[in-house]
mmCIF file of C-alpha atoms in Angstrom:
data_model
loop_
_atom_site.group_PDB
_atom_site.id
_atom_site.type_symbol
_atom_site.label_atom_id
_atom_site.label_comp_id
_atom_site.label_asym_id
_atom_site.label_seq_id
_atom_site.Cartn_x
_atom_site.Cartn_y
_atom_site.Cartn_z
ATOM 1 C CA UNK A 1 -106.000 -23.144 117.352
ATOM 2 C CA UNK A 2 -109.177 -25.226 117.469
ATOM 3 C CA UNK A 3 -112.707 -23.897 117.350
ATOM 4 C CA UNK A 4 -113.204 -24.851 121.009
ATOM 5 C CA UNK A 5 -110.093 -22.910 122.038
ATOM 6 C CA UNK A 6 -111.370 -19.863 120.170
ATOM 7 C CA UNK A 7 -114.745 -20.110 121.908
ATOM 8 C CA UNK A 8 -112.946 -20.276 125.255
ATOM 9 C CA UNK A 9 -110.834 -17.223 124.496
ATOM 10 C CA UNK A 10 -113.857 -15.233 123.391
ATOM 11 C CA UNK A 11 -115.804 -16.290 126.482
ATOM 12 C CA UNK A 12 -113.061 -15.334 128.939
ATOM 13 C CA UNK A 13 -112.114 -12.037 127.300
ATOM 14 C CA UNK A 14 -113.344 -8.669 128.577
ATOM 15 C CA UNK A 15 -114.970 -7.751 125.281
ATOM 16 C CA UNK A 16 -118.523 -6.506 124.978
ATOM 17 C CA UNK A 17 -121.317 -8.924 124.207
ATOM 18 C CA UNK A 18 -123.763 -6.305 122.938
ATOM 19 C CA UNK A 19 -123.219 -2.905 121.345
ATOM 20 C CA UNK A 20 -126.004 -0.359 121.534
ATOM 21 C CA UNK A 21 -125.714 2.690 119.317
ATOM 22 C CA UNK A 22 -125.378 6.107 120.882
ATOM 23 C CA UNK A 23 -128.129 8.454 119.709
ATOM 24 C CA UNK A 24 -127.661 12.009 118.596
ATOM 25 C CA UNK A 25 -124.036 11.971 117.474
ATOM 26 C CA UNK A 26 -123.185 14.766 115.077
ATOM 27 C CA UNK A 27 -120.051 13.281 113.552
ATOM 28 C CA UNK A 28 -119.074 9.758 112.446
ATOM 29 C CA UNK A 29 -117.173 7.827 115.085
ATOM 30 C CA UNK A 30 -116.043 4.256 115.540
ATOM 31 C CA UNK A 31 -117.422 2.359 118.518
ATOM 32 C CA UNK A 32 -114.990 -0.266 119.723
ATOM 33 C CA UNK A 33 -114.462 -2.196 122.948
ATOM 34 C CA UNK A 34 -111.847 -4.913 122.886
ATOM 35 C CA UNK A 35 -108.932 -6.168 124.912
ATOM 36 C CA UNK A 36 -105.661 -6.402 123.006
ATOM 37 C CA UNK A 37 -105.433 -9.998 124.153
ATOM 38 C CA UNK A 38 -108.645 -11.117 122.448
ATOM 39 C CA UNK A 39 -109.026 -8.852 119.447
ATOM 40 C CA UNK A 40 -107.873 -11.338 116.833
ATOM 41 C CA UNK A 41 -110.415 -13.950 117.955
ATOM 42 C CA UNK A 42 -113.544 -11.818 117.572
ATOM 43 C CA UNK A 43 -113.976 -8.242 116.457
ATOM 44 C CA UNK A 44 -117.052 -6.106 116.168
ATOM 45 C CA UNK A 45 -117.728 -2.554 115.094
ATOM 46 C CA UNK A 46 -120.624 -0.173 114.595
ATOM 47 C CA UNK A 47 -120.725 3.333 113.169
ATOM 48 C CA UNK A 48 -123.192 5.888 114.503
ATOM 49 C CA UNK A 49 -123.829 8.481 111.783
ATOM 50 C CA UNK A 50 -125.289 11.961 111.826
ATOM 51 C CA UNK A 51 -128.713 10.409 112.197
ATOM 52 C CA UNK A 52 -129.318 7.890 114.923
ATOM 53 C CA UNK A 53 -127.707 4.549 114.161
ATOM 54 C CA UNK A 54 -130.134 1.684 113.656
ATOM 55 C CA UNK A 55 -127.576 -1.155 113.574
ATOM 56 C CA UNK A 56 -127.099 -3.509 116.518
ATOM 57 C CA UNK A 57 -124.587 -6.318 117.073
ATOM 58 C CA UNK A 58 -124.745 -9.348 119.324
ATOM 59 C CA UNK A 59 -122.070 -11.780 120.436
ATOM 60 C CA UNK A 60 -122.364 -14.191 123.334
ATOM 61 C CA UNK A 61 -121.148 -17.641 124.396
ATOM 62 C CA UNK A 62 -123.631 -20.031 126.035
ATOM 63 C CA UNK A 63 -123.444 -23.524 127.471
ATOM 64 C CA UNK A 64 -126.550 -25.537 126.545
ATOM 65 C CA UNK A 65 -126.879 -29.229 127.436
ATOM 66 C CA UNK A 66 -123.088 -29.717 127.494
ATOM 67 C CA UNK A 67 -122.770 -27.954 124.145
ATOM 68 C CA UNK A 68 -120.824 -24.710 123.853
ATOM 69 C CA UNK A 69 -122.503 -22.280 121.488
ATOM 70 C CA UNK A 70 -121.164 -19.077 119.996
ATOM 71 C CA UNK A 71 -124.045 -16.802 118.972
ATOM 72 C CA UNK A 72 -123.267 -13.907 116.626
ATOM 73 C CA UNK A 73 -125.535 -11.501 114.769
ATOM 74 C CA UNK A 74 -125.904 -8.137 113.079
ATOM 75 C CA UNK A 75 -129.321 -6.459 112.977
ATOM 76 C CA UNK A 76 -129.872 -3.554 110.583
ATOM 77 C CA UNK A 77 -132.969 -1.542 111.456
ATOM 78 C CA UNK A 78 -135.030 0.797 109.307
ATOM 79 C CA UNK A 79 -137.666 3.396 110.219
ATOM 80 C CA UNK A 80 -136.153 3.512 113.687
ATOM 81 C CA UNK A 81 -134.007 1.299 115.895
ATOM 82 C CA UNK A 82 -136.588 -0.358 118.176
ATOM 83 C CA UNK A 83 -136.918 -3.638 116.264
ATOM 84 C CA UNK A 84 -133.146 -3.966 115.789
ATOM 85 C CA UNK A 85 -132.705 -3.489 119.547
ATOM 86 C CA UNK A 86 -135.465 -5.974 120.367
ATOM 87 C CA UNK A 87 -134.047 -8.781 118.238
ATOM 88 C CA UNK A 88 -130.677 -9.675 119.837
ATOM 89 C CA UNK A 89 -131.906 -11.284 123.045
ATOM 90 C CA UNK A 90 -135.319 -12.410 121.835
ATOM 91 C CA UNK A 91 -134.371 -14.079 118.541
ATOM 92 C CA UNK A 92 -131.668 -16.281 120.061
ATOM 93 C CA UNK A 93 -133.871 -16.988 123.089
ATOM 94 C CA UNK A 94 -136.584 -18.298 120.790
ATOM 95 C CA UNK A 95 -134.080 -20.291 118.730
ATOM 96 C CA UNK A 96 -132.685 -22.051 121.798
ATOM 97 C CA UNK A 97 -136.188 -22.794 123.108
ATOM 98 C CA UNK A 98 -137.075 -24.825 120.022
ATOM 99 C CA UNK A 99 -137.211 -28.580 120.833
ATOM 100 C CA UNK A 100 -135.618 -29.382 117.443
ATOM 101 C CA UNK A 101 -132.635 -27.107 117.997
ATOM 102 C CA UNK A 102 -130.088 -29.930 118.201
ATOM 103 C CA UNK A 103 -131.914 -32.500 116.061
ATOM 104 C CA UNK A 104 -133.141 -30.246 113.217
ATOM 105 C CA UNK A 105 -131.627 -26.792 113.497
ATOM 106 C CA UNK A 106 -133.027 -25.547 110.173
ATOM 107 C CA UNK A 107 -136.586 -26.193 111.321
ATOM 108 C CA UNK A 108 -135.791 -24.610 114.675
ATOM 109 C CA UNK A 109 -134.425 -21.480 113.017
ATOM 110 C CA UNK A 110 -137.438 -21.067 110.735
ATOM 111 C CA UNK A 111 -139.890 -21.529 113.596
ATOM 112 C CA UNK A 112 -137.955 -19.116 115.808
ATOM 113 C CA UNK A 113 -137.830 -16.457 113.088
ATOM 114 C CA UNK A 114 -141.573 -16.765 112.600
ATOM 115 C CA UNK A 115 -142.320 -16.678 116.341
ATOM 116 C CA UNK A 116 -140.070 -13.665 116.874
ATOM 117 C CA UNK A 117 -141.599 -11.802 113.953
ATOM 118 C CA UNK A 118 -145.120 -12.440 115.231
ATOM 119 C CA UNK A 119 -144.162 -11.115 118.657
ATOM 120 C CA UNK A 120 -142.675 -7.983 117.081
ATOM 121 C CA UNK A 121 -145.927 -7.391 115.216
ATOM 122 C CA UNK A 122 -147.909 -7.903 118.433
ATOM 123 C CA UNK A 123 -145.731 -5.280 120.115
ATOM 124 C CA UNK A 124 -145.984 -2.768 117.272
ATOM 125 C CA UNK A 125 -147.528 -0.135 119.549
ATOM 126 C CA UNK A 126 -144.326 -0.259 121.606
ATOM 127 C CA UNK A 127 -141.750 -1.001 118.909
ATOM 128 C CA UNK A 128 -143.186 1.227 116.202
ATOM 129 C CA UNK A 129 -143.860 0.651 112.524
ATOM 130 C CA UNK A 130 -140.259 -0.050 111.490
ATOM 131 C CA UNK A 131 -138.396 -3.285 110.997
ATOM 132 C CA UNK A 132 -134.984 -4.898 110.843
ATOM 133 C CA UNK A 133 -132.854 -7.095 108.641
ATOM 134 C CA UNK A 134 -130.914 -9.881 110.350
ATOM 135 C CA UNK A 135 -127.914 -12.087 109.700
ATOM 136 C CA UNK A 136 -126.912 -14.526 112.430
ATOM 137 C CA UNK A 137 -124.431 -17.331 112.961
ATOM 138 C CA UNK A 138 -124.351 -20.161 115.481
ATOM 139 C CA UNK A 139 -121.029 -21.889 116.142
ATOM 140 C CA UNK A 140 -121.594 -25.236 117.867
ATOM 141 C CA UNK A 141 -118.698 -26.751 119.823
ATOM 142 C CA UNK A 142 -116.284 -25.040 117.459
ATOM 143 C CA UNK A 143 -117.111 -27.632 114.792
ATOM 144 C CA UNK A 144 -120.348 -26.616 113.106
ATOM 145 C CA UNK A 145 -121.392 -23.221 111.773
ATOM 146 C CA UNK A 146 -125.005 -22.417 110.869
ATOM 147 C CA UNK A 147 -125.791 -19.070 109.244
ATOM 148 C CA UNK A 148 -129.272 -17.600 108.752
ATOM 149 C CA UNK A 149 -130.133 -14.363 106.970
ATOM 150 C CA UNK A 150 -133.272 -12.429 106.134
ATOM 151 C CA UNK A 151 -132.618 -9.249 104.160
ATOM 152 C CA UNK A 152 -129.466 -7.845 102.604
ATOM 153 C CA UNK A 153 -126.894 -8.074 105.401
ATOM 154 C CA UNK A 154 -124.251 -10.616 104.457
ATOM 155 C CA UNK A 155 -122.238 -13.477 105.890
ATOM 156 C CA UNK A 156 -118.940 -14.268 104.170
ATOM 157 C CA UNK A 157 -116.714 -17.176 105.170
ATOM 158 C CA UNK A 158 -113.012 -17.397 104.364
ATOM 159 C CA UNK A 159 -111.750 -20.931 103.695
ATOM 160 C CA UNK A 160 -108.165 -21.460 102.657
ATOM 161 C CA UNK A 161 -107.991 -17.889 101.410
ATOM 162 C CA UNK A 162 -111.201 -18.106 99.370
ATOM 163 C CA UNK A 163 -114.201 -15.916 100.236
ATOM 164 C CA UNK A 164 -117.516 -17.792 100.240
ATOM 165 C CA UNK A 165 -120.777 -15.876 100.595
ATOM 166 C CA UNK A 166 -123.111 -17.837 102.880
ATOM 167 C CA UNK A 167 -126.056 -15.483 102.537
ATOM 168 C CA UNK A 168 -128.303 -14.173 99.778
ATOM 169 C CA UNK A 169 -129.404 -10.568 99.330
ATOM 170 C CA UNK A 170 -133.183 -10.830 99.450
ATOM 171 C CA UNK A 171 -133.890 -8.157 96.859
ATOM 172 C CA UNK A 172 -137.487 -7.392 95.832
ATOM 173 C CA UNK A 173 -136.720 -7.971 92.153
ATOM 174 C CA UNK A 174 -135.597 -11.535 92.916
ATOM 175 C CA UNK A 175 -138.857 -12.304 94.733
ATOM 176 C CA UNK A 176 -141.188 -10.186 92.619
ATOM 177 C CA UNK A 177 -143.415 -13.092 91.604
ATOM 178 C CA UNK A 178 -143.969 -14.129 95.230
ATOM 179 C CA UNK A 179 -144.657 -10.542 96.298
ATOM 180 C CA UNK A 180 -147.195 -10.084 93.503
ATOM 181 C CA UNK A 181 -148.908 -13.375 94.376
ATOM 182 C CA UNK A 182 -149.424 -11.932 97.869
ATOM 183 C CA UNK A 183 -151.059 -8.829 96.419
ATOM 184 C CA UNK A 184 -148.061 -6.504 96.540
ATOM 185 C CA UNK A 185 -145.915 -4.951 93.862
ATOM 186 C CA UNK A 186 -142.277 -4.108 93.221
ATOM 187 C CA UNK A 187 -141.548 -0.569 92.082
ATOM 188 C CA UNK A 188 -138.767 0.085 89.563
ATOM 189 C CA UNK A 189 -138.504 3.862 89.367
ATOM 190 C CA UNK A 190 -135.663 5.410 87.324
ATOM 191 C CA UNK A 191 -132.683 6.191 89.517
ATOM 192 C CA UNK A 192 -134.022 4.168 92.443
ATOM 193 C CA UNK A 193 -133.633 0.576 93.634
ATOM 194 C CA UNK A 194 -136.563 -1.863 93.402
ATOM 195 C CA UNK A 195 -138.805 -1.607 96.471
ATOM 196 C CA UNK A 196 -141.676 -3.630 97.909
ATOM 197 C CA UNK A 197 -144.825 -1.533 97.455
ATOM 198 C CA UNK A 198 -142.518 1.354 96.596
ATOM 199 C CA UNK A 199 -141.259 1.511 100.184
ATOM 200 C CA UNK A 200 -138.753 -1.154 101.254
ATOM 201 C CA UNK A 201 -135.637 -2.254 99.353
ATOM 202 C CA UNK A 202 -135.619 -5.807 100.762
ATOM 203 C CA UNK A 203 -138.114 -8.648 100.400
ATOM 204 C CA UNK A 204 -137.445 -10.230 103.805
ATOM 205 C CA UNK A 205 -137.300 -8.529 107.191
ATOM 206 C CA UNK A 206 -138.646 -8.577 110.736
ATOM 207 C CA UNK A 207 -141.430 -6.159 111.599
ATOM 208 C CA UNK A 208 -142.770 -3.697 108.997
ATOM 209 C CA UNK A 209 -146.370 -4.375 109.950
ATOM 210 C CA UNK A 210 -147.839 -2.241 107.172
ATOM 211 C CA UNK A 211 -146.006 -4.332 104.557
ATOM 212 C CA UNK A 212 -146.091 -7.702 106.288
ATOM 213 C CA UNK A 213 -148.651 -9.267 103.947
ATOM 214 C CA UNK A 214 -146.112 -8.876 101.164
ATOM 215 C CA UNK A 215 -142.931 -9.571 103.141
ATOM 216 C CA UNK A 216 -141.380 -12.655 104.716
ATOM 217 C CA UNK A 217 -139.102 -13.143 107.710
ATOM 218 C CA UNK A 218 -138.137 -16.671 106.618
ATOM 219 C CA UNK A 219 -134.336 -17.000 106.625
ATOM 220 C CA UNK A 220 -131.992 -18.589 104.138
ATOM 221 C CA UNK A 221 -129.991 -21.149 106.130
ATOM 222 C CA UNK A 222 -126.538 -22.529 105.354
ATOM 223 C CA UNK A 223 -124.831 -25.276 107.380
ATOM 224 C CA UNK A 224 -121.012 -25.446 107.255
ATOM 225 C CA UNK A 225 -118.412 -27.715 108.854
ATOM 226 C CA UNK A 226 -115.563 -25.878 110.584
ATOM 227 C CA UNK A 227 -112.239 -27.483 109.670
ATOM 228 C CA UNK A 228 -108.560 -26.536 109.506
ATOM 229 C CA UNK A 229 -109.155 -24.517 106.329
ATOM 230 C CA UNK A 230 -111.806 -22.333 107.989
ATOM 231 C CA UNK A 231 -110.199 -18.968 108.709
ATOM 232 C CA UNK A 232 -112.818 -16.360 109.530
ATOM 233 C CA UNK A 233 -116.438 -15.339 109.207
ATOM 234 C CA UNK A 234 -117.611 -11.788 108.526
ATOM 235 C CA UNK A 235 -121.145 -10.669 109.348
ATOM 236 C CA UNK A 236 -121.969 -7.152 108.193
ATOM 237 C CA UNK A 237 -124.842 -4.893 107.238
ATOM 238 C CA UNK A 238 -125.247 -3.735 103.656
ATOM 239 C CA UNK A 239 -123.502 -0.398 104.214
ATOM 240 C CA UNK A 240 -120.245 -2.240 104.839
ATOM 241 C CA UNK A 241 -120.085 -4.196 101.587
ATOM 242 C CA UNK A 242 -119.869 -1.069 99.491
ATOM 243 C CA UNK A 243 -116.234 -0.759 100.629
ATOM 244 C CA UNK A 244 -115.137 -4.292 101.655
ATOM 245 C CA UNK A 245 -111.865 -5.004 103.467
ATOM 246 C CA UNK A 246 -110.633 -8.003 105.440
ATOM 247 C CA UNK A 247 -111.350 -7.228 109.112
ATOM 248 C CA UNK A 248 -113.940 -5.328 111.124
ATOM 249 C CA UNK A 249 -111.891 -2.217 111.948
ATOM 250 C CA UNK A 250 -110.368 -1.817 108.490
ATOM 251 C CA UNK A 251 -113.722 -2.461 106.856
ATOM 252 C CA UNK A 252 -115.548 0.087 108.963
ATOM 253 C CA UNK A 253 -112.880 2.801 108.901
ATOM 254 C CA UNK A 254 -112.498 2.501 105.146
ATOM 255 C CA UNK A 255 -116.237 2.766 104.592
ATOM 256 C CA UNK A 256 -116.329 5.888 106.769
ATOM 257 C CA UNK A 257 -113.377 7.378 104.895
ATOM 258 C CA UNK A 258 -115.139 6.781 101.589
ATOM 259 C CA UNK A 259 -118.330 8.337 102.941
ATOM 260 C CA UNK A 260 -120.531 5.281 102.665
ATOM 261 C CA UNK A 261 -124.101 6.555 102.891
ATOM 262 C CA UNK A 262 -125.509 3.814 105.111
ATOM 263 C CA UNK A 263 -124.925 2.779 108.712
ATOM 264 C CA UNK A 264 -122.352 0.021 109.092
ATOM 265 C CA UNK A 265 -122.170 -2.904 111.505
ATOM 266 C CA UNK A 266 -119.687 -5.730 111.257
ATOM 267 C CA UNK A 267 -118.556 -8.782 113.214
ATOM 268 C CA UNK A 268 -115.475 -10.836 112.350
ATOM 269 C CA UNK A 269 -115.090 -14.297 113.920
ATOM 270 C CA UNK A 270 -111.624 -15.793 113.491
ATOM 271 C CA UNK A 271 -111.356 -19.594 113.535
ATOM 272 C CA UNK A 272 -107.595 -20.134 113.298
#
């Protein structure tokens, strides 16, 4: 099955294009909407935990200037869910508005991340003081895959049975020098993970106005060609990777069974 055929199947299926978490659930549950017909082409899951889930997923197919685009993302919020819920429509909208989108997609992605982050900061009275990590993927005409991440959610591509991580965990310890040059610091308390200014365990994120001088929303971008060896792409928040499996449902259910302590969102895109 070609990439274009997969895009068509996803587009014509009755699957969701956006999952919103359900607040106030007292027990872990699996949220899932999928037709049996389309489940192997694209799968997505989210787990609402005892506290309100802050993870949001996005999956949509768009036609832009005779190009068919598959847009996929996982947003992992912190200090509330408002920023994670704001990002799905607005980030991709800003990406597609960039004049360089088709000629220089890396520049377009960086500009769109910056523009979206600035708008989030402008709307802080409405969105609150929290933020969100993001990992996104754009599949163009079933032939080209561009992944962008800011934070510690991951994108992993399977090619010919080999798992290839397309993202980087933006940990404070890895960017300590940059953070300190901006006037911040990275805490390293015994028994705790390194944190920016002793508060946030990632060096890149949207929002977080109180820490923004020491944070970045600039994404790492990876451009991949989709060929016959390309099997599937997994996008997932950090809570998922503590108990990795091979597909969205198995990954999420296993993490719940093992009592993973973080919310979990995951999207699997199958290419062949």
